[in-house]
CSV table of N, CA and C in Angstrom, one decimal:
chain,number,residue,atom,x,y,z
K,106,MET,N,104.6,104.7,86.1
K,106,MET,CA,103.7,105.9,85.7
K,106,MET,C,102.5,105.4,84.8
K,107,SER,N,101.3,106.1,85.4
K,107,SER,CA,100.0,105.3,85.1
K,107,SER,C,99.8,105.8,83.5
K,108,LYS,N,98.9,105.0,82.6
K,108,LYS,CA,98.5,105.3,81.4
K,108,LYS,C,98.1,106.7,81.1
K,109,ASN,N,97.1,107.2,82.1
K,109,ASN,CA,96.7,108.5,82.0
K,109,ASN,C,97.8,109.7,82.3
K,110,LYS,N,98.7,109.4,82.9
K,110,LYS,CA,99.6,110.5,83.1
K,110,LYS,C,100.6,110.3,81.8
K,111,SER,N,100.8,109.1,81.4
K,111,SER,CA,101.6,109.1,80.0
K,111,SER,C,100.9,109.9,78.7
K,112,VAL,N,99.5,109.5,78.8
K,112,VAL,CA,98.9,110.2,77.8
K,112,VAL,C,99.0,111.9,77.9
K,113,VAL,N,99.1,112.7,79.1
K,113,VAL,CA,99.2,113.9,79.2
K,113,VAL,C,100.4,114.4,78.8
K,114,ARG,N,101.4,113.5,79.4
K,114,ARG,CA,102.9,113.8,79.1
K,114,ARG,C,103.0,113.8,77.5
K,115,ARG,N,102.4,112.9,77.0
K,115,ARG,CA,102.7,112.8,75.4
K,115,ARG,C,101.9,113.9,74.9
K,116,PHE,N,100.9,114.5,75.4
K,116,PHE,CA,100.3,115.6,74.6
K,116,PHE,C,101.2,116.8,75.0
K,117,ASN,N,101.4,117.1,75.9
K,117,ASN,CA,102.4,118.3,76.5
K,117,ASN,C,103.7,118.3,75.6
K,118,HIS,N,104.4,116.9,75.3
K,118,HIS,CA,105.6,117.1,74.3
K,118,HIS,C,105.4,117.0,72.9
K,119,GLU,N,104.5,116.2,72.4
K,119,GLU,CA,104.1,116.0,71.2
K,119,GLU,C,103.4,117.3,70.5
K,120,VAL,N,102.1,117.6,71.4
K,120,VAL,CA,101.5,118.7,70.7
K,120,VAL,C,101.9,120.3,71.2
K,121,ILE,N,102.2,120.5,72.6
K,121,ILE,CA,102.6,121.7,73.0
K,121,ILE,C,103.9,122.0,72.5
K,122,GLU,N,105.0,121.2,72.8
K,122,GLU,CA,106.3,121.4,72.2
K,122,GLU,C,106.4,121.3,70.6
K,123,ASN,N,105.8,120.5,70.2
K,123,ASN,CA,106.4,120.2,68.7
K,123,ASN,C,105.0,120.5,67.8
K,124,LEU,N,104.0,120.8,68.1
K,124,LEU,CA,102.8,121.0,67.4
K,124,LEU,C,102.4,120.1,66.5
K,125,ASP,N,102.4,118.7,66.8
K,125,ASP,CA,102.1,117.7,66.1
K,125,ASP,C,100.5,117.5,66.2
K,126,MET,N,100.1,117.9,65.2
K,126,MET,CA,98.4,117.7,65.0
K,126,MET,C,97.9,116.6,64.8
K,127,VAL,N,98.8,115.8,64.3
K,127,VAL,CA,98.3,114.2,64.2
K,127,VAL,C,98.1,113.4,65.5
K,128,ALA,N,99.2,114.0,66.4
K,128,ALA,CA,99.0,113.6,67.7
K,128,ALA,C,97.9,114.0,68.5
K,129,PHE,N,97.5,115.3,68.2
K,129,PHE,CA,96.5,116.2,68.8
K,129,PHE,C,95.3,115.1,68.3
K,130,SER,N,95.0,114.8,67.2
K,130,SER,CA,93.9,114.1,66.8
K,130,SER,C,93.7,112.9,67.5
K,131,ASP,N,95.1,112.2,67.6
K,131,ASP,CA,94.9,110.9,68.4
K,131,ASP,C,94.5,111.1,69.8
K,132,LEU,N,95.1,112.3,70.5
K,132,LEU,CA,95.1,112.3,71.7
K,132,LEU,C,93.5,113.1,72.2
K,133,VAL,N,92.9,113.5,71.3
K,133,VAL,CA,91.7,114.4,71.8
K,133,VAL,C,90.6,113.9,71.4
K,134,SER,N,89.6,113.8,72.0
K,134,SER,CA,88.0,113.0,71.8
K,134,SER,C,87.5,114.0,70.9
K,135,PRO,N,86.6,113.6,70.0
K,135,PRO,CA,85.9,114.7,69.1
K,135,PRO,C,84.8,115.3,70.2
K,136,GLU,N,84.4,114.6,71.1
K,136,GLU,CA,83.5,115.2,72.3
K,136,GLU,C,84.2,115.9,73.3
K,137,PHE,N,85.5,116.3,73.2
K,137,PHE,CA,86.4,117.1,73.9
K,137,PHE,C,85.6,118.4,74.5
K,138,ILE,N,85.6,118.9,75.8
K,138,ILE,CA,85.2,120.0,76.2
K,138,ILE,C,86.5,120.9,77.0
K,139,ASN,N,86.9,122.1,76.6
K,139,ASN,CA,87.6,123.0,77.4
K,139,ASN,C,86.9,123.9,78.1
K,140,HIS,N,86.7,123.5,79.4
K,140,HIS,CA,86.2,124.4,80.4
K,140,HIS,C,86.7,125.7,80.7
K,141,SER,N,88.2,125.7,80.3
K,141,SER,CA,88.8,127.0,80.4
K,141,SER,C,88.7,127.8,79.3
K,142,ALA,N,87.8,127.5,78.2
K,142,ALA,CA,88.3,128.4,77.0
K,142,ALA,C,87.8,129.6,77.1
K,143,PRO,N,88.3,130.8,76.7
K,143,PRO,CA,88.0,132.2,76.9
K,143,PRO,C,86.7,132.5,76.1
K,144,LEU,N,85.9,133.6,76.6
K,144,LEU,CA,84.6,133.8,75.9
K,144,LEU,C,84.7,133.9,74.6
K,145,GLY,N,83.9,133.5,73.9
K,145,GLY,CA,83.8,133.5,72.5
K,145,GLY,C,84.7,132.7,71.5
K,146,VAL,N,85.4,131.4,72.3
K,146,VAL,CA,86.2,130.6,71.8
K,146,VAL,C,85.4,129.4,72.1
K,147,SER,N,85.4,128.6,70.9
K,147,SER,CA,85.0,127.4,70.9
K,147,SER,C,85.5,126.5,72.3
K,148,LYS,N,84.6,125.8,72.8
K,148,LYS,CA,85.2,124.9,74.0
K,148,LYS,C,85.3,123.3,73.5
K,149,GLY,N,85.2,123.3,72.3
K,149,GLY,CA,85.6,122.1,71.5
K,149,GLY,C,87.1,121.9,71.2
K,150,PRO,N,87.4,120.8,70.4
K,150,PRO,CA,88.5,120.4,70.0
K,150,PRO,C,89.2,121.6,69.1
K,151,ASP,N,88.4,122.0,68.3
K,151,ASP,CA,88.8,123.1,67.4
K,151,ASP,C,89.3,124.3,67.9
K,152,GLY,N,88.7,125.0,69.2
K,152,GLY,CA,89.1,125.9,69.7
K,152,GLY,C,90.6,125.7,70.6
K,153,PHE,N,90.5,124.6,71.2
K,153,PHE,CA,91.6,123.8,71.7
K,153,PHE,C,92.9,123.9,70.8
K,154,ALA,N,92.7,123.5,69.6
K,154,ALA,CA,93.7,123.5,68.9
K,154,ALA,C,94.2,124.7,68.1
K,155,ALA,N,93.3,125.7,68.1
K,155,ALA,CA,93.6,126.8,67.8
K,155,ALA,C,94.3,127.8,69.0
K,156,PHE,N,94.5,127.4,69.9
K,156,PHE,CA,95.2,128.1,70.9
K,156,PHE,C,96.7,127.6,70.4
K,157,PHE,N,97.0,126.5,70.4
K,157,PHE,CA,98.4,126.0,70.1
K,157,PHE,C,98.9,126.5,68.7
K,158,THR,N,98.0,126.6,67.7
K,158,THR,CA,98.4,126.8,66.5
K,158,THR,C,98.5,128.4,66.2
K,159,ASN,N,97.5,129.0,66.6
K,159,ASN,CA,97.3,130.4,66.4
K,159,ASN,C,97.9,131.5,67.3
K,160,VAL,N,98.1,131.0,68.5
K,160,VAL,CA,98.6,131.7,69.7
K,160,VAL,C,100.0,131.2,70.4
K,161,LEU,N,100.1,130.1,70.7
K,161,LEU,CA,101.2,129.7,71.3
K,161,LEU,C,102.4,129.7,70.2
K,162,HIS,N,102.3,129.1,69.2
K,162,HIS,CA,103.1,128.8,68.4
K,162,HIS,C,103.3,130.0,67.2
K,163,GLN,N,102.4,130.8,67.3
K,163,GLN,CA,102.7,132.0,66.7
K,163,GLN,C,103.5,133.1,67.3
K,164,ALA,N,103.3,133.2,68.7
K,164,ALA,CA,104.3,134.0,69.7
K,164,ALA,C,105.7,133.5,70.1
K,165,PHE,N,105.9,132.0,70.0
K,165,PHE,CA,106.8,131.4,70.7
K,165,PHE,C,107.5,130.4,69.8
K,166,THR,N,108.8,130.3,69.9
K,166,THR,CA,109.7,129.3,69.2
K,166,THR,C,110.3,128.6,70.3
K,167,ASP,N,111.0,127.5,69.8
K,167,ASP,CA,111.6,126.6,70.8
K,167,ASP,C,111.2,126.3,72.0
K,168,ILE,N,109.9,126.1,71.8
K,168,ILE,CA,109.0,125.6,73.0
K,168,ILE,C,109.5,124.4,73.7
K,169,LYS,N,109.5,124.6,74.9
K,169,LYS,CA,109.8,123.4,76.1
K,169,LYS,C,108.7,123.2,77.0
K,170,VAL,N,108.4,122.2,77.6
K,170,VAL,CA,107.4,121.9,78.4
K,170,VAL,C,108.1,121.1,79.7
K,171,LEU,N,108.3,121.7,80.8
K,171,LEU,CA,108.9,121.1,81.8
K,171,LEU,C,107.7,120.8,83.0
K,172,ILE,N,107.5,119.5,83.1
K,172,ILE,CA,106.3,119.0,84.2
K,172,ILE,C,107.1,118.9,85.4
K,173,HIS,N,106.6,119.6,86.4
K,173,HIS,CA,107.0,119.6,87.7
K,173,HIS,C,106.4,118.4,88.7
K,174,ASP,N,105.1,118.4,88.4
K,174,ASP,CA,104.1,117.6,89.1
K,174,ASP,C,103.1,117.0,88.5
K,175,GLN,N,102.7,115.6,88.6
K,175,GLN,CA,101.4,115.1,88.3
K,175,GLN,C,100.7,114.3,89.1
K,176,LEU,N,99.7,114.8,89.2
K,176,LEU,CA,98.7,113.8,90.5
K,176,LEU,C,97.4,113.3,89.8
K,177,GLU,N,97.0,112.1,90.0
K,177,GLU,CA,95.8,111.4,89.5
K,177,GLU,C,94.7,110.8,90.4
K,178,GLU,N,93.5,111.1,90.1
K,178,GLU,CA,92.4,110.6,90.8
K,178,GLU,C,91.3,110.6,89.9
K,179,ASN,N,90.6,109.2,89.8
K,179,ASN,CA,89.4,109.3,89.1
K,179,ASN,C,89.5,109.5,87.7
K,180,ASP,N,90.6,109.1,87.0
K,180,ASP,CA,90.8,109.5,85.7
K,180,ASP,C,91.0,110.9,85.2
K,181,LYS,N,91.3,111.7,86.3
K,181,LYS,CA,91.7,113.0,86.1
K,181,LYS,C,93.0,113.2,86.6
K,182,VAL,N,93.9,113.9,85.8
K,182,VAL,CA,95.4,114.0,85.9
K,182,VAL,C,95.6,115.7,86.1
K,183,ALA,N,96.2,115.9,87.1
K,183,ALA,CA,96.4,117.6,87.4
K,183,ALA,C,98.0,117.4,87.0
K,184,THR,N,98.4,118.7,86.5
K,184,THR,CA,99.9,118.8,86.1
K,184,THR,C,100.0,120.2,86.4
K,185,ARG,N,101.4,120.2,87.3
K,185,ARG,CA,102.0,121.6,87.4
K,185,ARG,C,103.1,121.8,86.4
K,186,LYS,N,103.0,122.7,85.5
K,186,LYS,CA,104.5,122.6,84.5
K,186,LYS,C,104.7,124.2,84.3
K,187,THR,N,105.7,124.1,83.5
K,187,THR,CA,106.3,125.6,83.0
K,187,THR,C,106.3,125.4,81.3
K,188,ILE,N,105.7,126.2,80.7
K,188,ILE,CA,106.0,126.3,79.3
K,188,ILE,C,106.9,127.4,79.0
K,189,GLU,N,108.0,126.9,78.6
K,189,GLU,CA,109.0,128.3,78.1
K,189,GLU,C,109.5,128.3,76.7
K,190,GLY,N,109.5,129.5,76.0
K,190,GLY,CA,109.7,129.5,74.4
K,190,GLY,C,110.4,131.1,74.4
K,191,THR,N,111.2,131.1,73.3
K,191,THR,CA,111.4,132.4,72.8
K,191,THR,C,110.4,133.1,72.3
K,192,HIS,N,110.2,134.6,72.6
K,192,HIS,CA,109.3,135.4,72.2
K,192,HIS,C,109.6,136.0,70.9
K,193,SER,N,109.0,135.3,69.8
K,193,SER,CA,109.3,135.5,68.4
K,193,SER,C,108.2,136.2,67.6
K,194,GLY,N,107.0,136.4,68.2
K,194,GLY,CA,105.8,136.9,67.4
K,194,GLY,C,104.8,137.5,68.3
K,195,PRO,N,103.8,138.2,67.9
K,195,PRO,CA,102.9,138.9,68.7
K,195,PRO,C,102.2,137.9,69.7
K,196,PHE,N,102.3,138.4,71.1
K,196,PHE,CA,101.6,137.9,72.0
K,196,PHE,C,100.5,138.6,73.0
K,197,PHE,N,99.5,138.6,72.7
K,197,PHE,CA,98.3,139.4,73.3
K,197,PHE,C,98.8,140.9,73.4
K,198,GLY,N,98.9,141.2,72.0
K,198,GLY,CA,99.3,142.9,71.5
K,198,GLY,C,100.8,143.2,71.8
K,199,HIS,N,101.6,142.3,72.3
K,199,HIS,CA,102.9,142.5,72.7
K,199,HIS,C,103.7,142.0,71.4
K,200,ALA,N,104.6,143.0,70.8
K,200,ALA,CA,105.2,142.5,69.8
K,200,ALA,C,106.7,141.8,70.3
K,201,LYS,N,107.3,141.2,69.2
K,201,LYS,CA,108.2,139.9,69.7
K,201,LYS,C,109.3,140.8,70.3
K,202,THR,N,110.1,140.3,71.2
K,202,THR,CA,111.3,140.6,72.1
K,202,THR,C,112.4,140.1,71.8
K,203,GLY,N,112.3,138.7,71.6
K,203,GLY,CA,113.3,137.8,71.5
K,203,GLY,C,113.9,137.3,72.8
K,204,LYS,N,113.1,137.6,73.8
K,204,LYS,CA,113.2,137.0,75.2
K,204,LYS,C,112.8,135.6,75.4
K,205,ARG,N,113.6,134.9,76.5
K,205,ARG,CA,113.0,133.7,76.6
K,205,ARG,C,112.0,133.8,77.7
K,206,ILE,N,110.8,133.4,77.6
K,206,ILE,CA,109.6,133.6,78.6
K,206,ILE,C,109.4,132.3,79.1
K,207,PHE,N,108.9,132.3,80.5
K,207,PHE,CA,108.5,131.3,81.1
K,207,PHE,C,106.9,131.2,81.6
K,208,ILE,N,106.1,130.5,81.0
K,208,ILE,CA,104.6,130.7,81.8
K,208,ILE,C,104.4,129.6,82.6
K,209,GLN,N,104.0,129.7,83.7
K,209,GLN,CA,103.8,128.7,84.8
K,209,GLN,C,101.9,128.4,84.5
K,210,VAL,N,101.9,127.1,84.4
K,210,VAL,CA,100.4,126.4,84.2
K,210,VAL,C,100.3,125.4,85.1
K,211,THR,N,98.9,125.3,85.5
K,211,THR,CA,98.3,124.3,86.1
K,211,THR,C,97.3,123.9,85.1
K,212,ASP,N,97.0,122.5,85.2
K,212,ASP,CA,95.8,122.1,84.5
K,212,ASP,C,95.3,120.6,84.9
K,213,ILE,N,94.1,120.6,84.6
K,213,ILE,CA,93.3,119.3,85.0
K,213,ILE,C,92.7,118.6,84.0
K,214,VAL,N,93.2,117.4,83.3
K,214,VAL,CA,92.8,116.8,82.2
K,214,VAL,C,92.0,115.6,82.7
K,215,HIS,N,90.9,115.3,82.1
K,215,HIS,CA,89.8,114.1,82.4
K,215,HIS,C,90.4,113.4,81.1
K,216,VAL,N,90.8,112.0,81.4
K,216,VAL,CA,91.1,111.0,80.3
K,216,VAL,C,90.1,110.1,80.3
K,217,LYS,N,89.9,109.7,79.2
K,217,LYS,CA,89.1,108.5,79.0
K,217,LYS,C,89.5,107.7,77.8
K,218,ASP,N,89.5,106.3,77.8
K,218,ASP,CA,90.3,105.4,76.6
K,218,ASP,C,91.4,106.0,75.8
K,219,GLY,N,92.2,106.9,76.9
K,219,GLY,CA,93.7,107.1,76.1
K,219,GLY,C,93.5,108.5,75.4
K,220,LYS,N,92.2,109.3,75.7
K,220,LYS,CA,91.8,110.5,75.1
K,220,LYS,C,91.6,111.6,75.8
K,221,TYR,N,91.8,112.9,75.7
K,221,TYR,CA,91.4,113.9,76.6
K,221,TYR,C,90.0,114.3,76.2
K,222,ILE,N,89.1,114.3,77.3
K,222,ILE,CA,87.7,114.5,77.1
K,222,ILE,C,87.4,115.8,77.8
K,223,GLU,N,88.0,116.4,78.8
K,223,GLU,CA,88.0,117.5,79.6
K,223,GLU,C,89.0,118.1,79.9
K,224,HIS,N,88.9,119.4,79.8
K,224,HIS,CA,90.3,120.3,80.5
K,224,HIS,C,89.8,121.4,81.1
K,225,TRP,N,90.6,121.8,82.2
K,225,TRP,CA,90.5,122.8,83.3
K,225,TRP,C,91.8,123.5,83.3
K,226,GLY,N,92.1,124.5,83.2
K,226,GLY,CA,93.4,125.1,83.3
K,226,GLY,C,93.8,126.5,83.7
K,227,SER,N,94.8,126.9,84.1
K,227,SER,CA,95.1,128.1,84.8
K,227,SER,C,96.6,128.4,84.2
K,228,ALA,N,96.5,129.6,83.6
K,228,ALA,CA,98.0,129.9,83.1
K,228,ALA,C,98.3,131.1,83.5
K,229,ASP,N,99.6,131.5,83.9
K,229,ASP,CA,100.0,132.9,84.2
K,229,ASP,C,100.2,133.5,83.2
K,230,ILE,N,99.3,134.2,82.6
K,230,ILE,CA,99.6,134.9,81.3
K,230,ILE,C,100.1,136.3,81.7
K,231,TYR,N,99.4,136.8,82.7
K,231,TYR,CA,100.1,138.2,83.5
K,231,TYR,C,101.5,138.1,83.6
K,232,GLY,N,102.0,137.0,84.2
K,232,GLY,CA,103.3,136.9,84.5
K,232,GLY,C,104.2,136.8,83.2
K,233,ALA,N,103.7,136.1,82.2
K,233,ALA,CA,104.4,136.1,80.9
K,233,ALA,C,104.6,137.6,80.3
K,234,ILE,N,103.3,138.4,80.1
K,234,ILE,CA,103.5,139.7,79.8
K,234,ILE,C,104.3,140.4,80.7
K,235,ALA,N,104.5,140.3,81.8
K,235,ALA,CA,105.4,140.9,82.8
K,235,ALA,C,106.8,140.7,82.4
K,236,GLN,N,107.1,139.5,81.9
K,236,GLN,CA,108.6,139.2,81.5
K,236,GLN,C,108.5,139.9,80.5
K,237,ILE,N,107.8,139.8,79.4
K,237,ILE,CA,108.1,140.5,78.0
K,237,ILE,C,108.1,142.1,78.0
K,238,SER,N,107.4,142.7,79.1
K,238,SER,CA,107.3,144.2,79.3
K,238,SER,C,108.6,144.7,79.9
K,239,LYS,N,109.1,143.7,80.7
K,239,LYS,CA,110.5,144.3,81.7
K,239,LYS,C,111.3,144.5,80.6
K,240,PRO,N,112.1,145.8,81.1
K,240,PRO,CA,113.3,146.2,80.0
K,240,PRO,C,114.5,145.2,80.3
């Protein structure tokens, strides 16, 4: 496995699964740009970190990331993965349900010198909300 793919795997397991913000600081450049940040959210490391601390880990517990595929070209790593967790807090206006929710994600990370410097991503939030809303 390439060094850049290992960096992305480490981020997924240490930051997304375990909310290790020391690892976040180790893996994300201060010059980082999140090209997928929603309107009104900082495109820098602070906005990226806020998603994990204020959204994902507030809404879900027991988070696991299953990486299905990784492809690399020109220091960019594309990853297709599933983020799963128990819906234990508010998520985009939906109160906790206790259900196990699966979010399909595809992202591309530009890695330079072992750090994230750019990110583009697409997460199936509507699919997650449909799982939450289903009786």
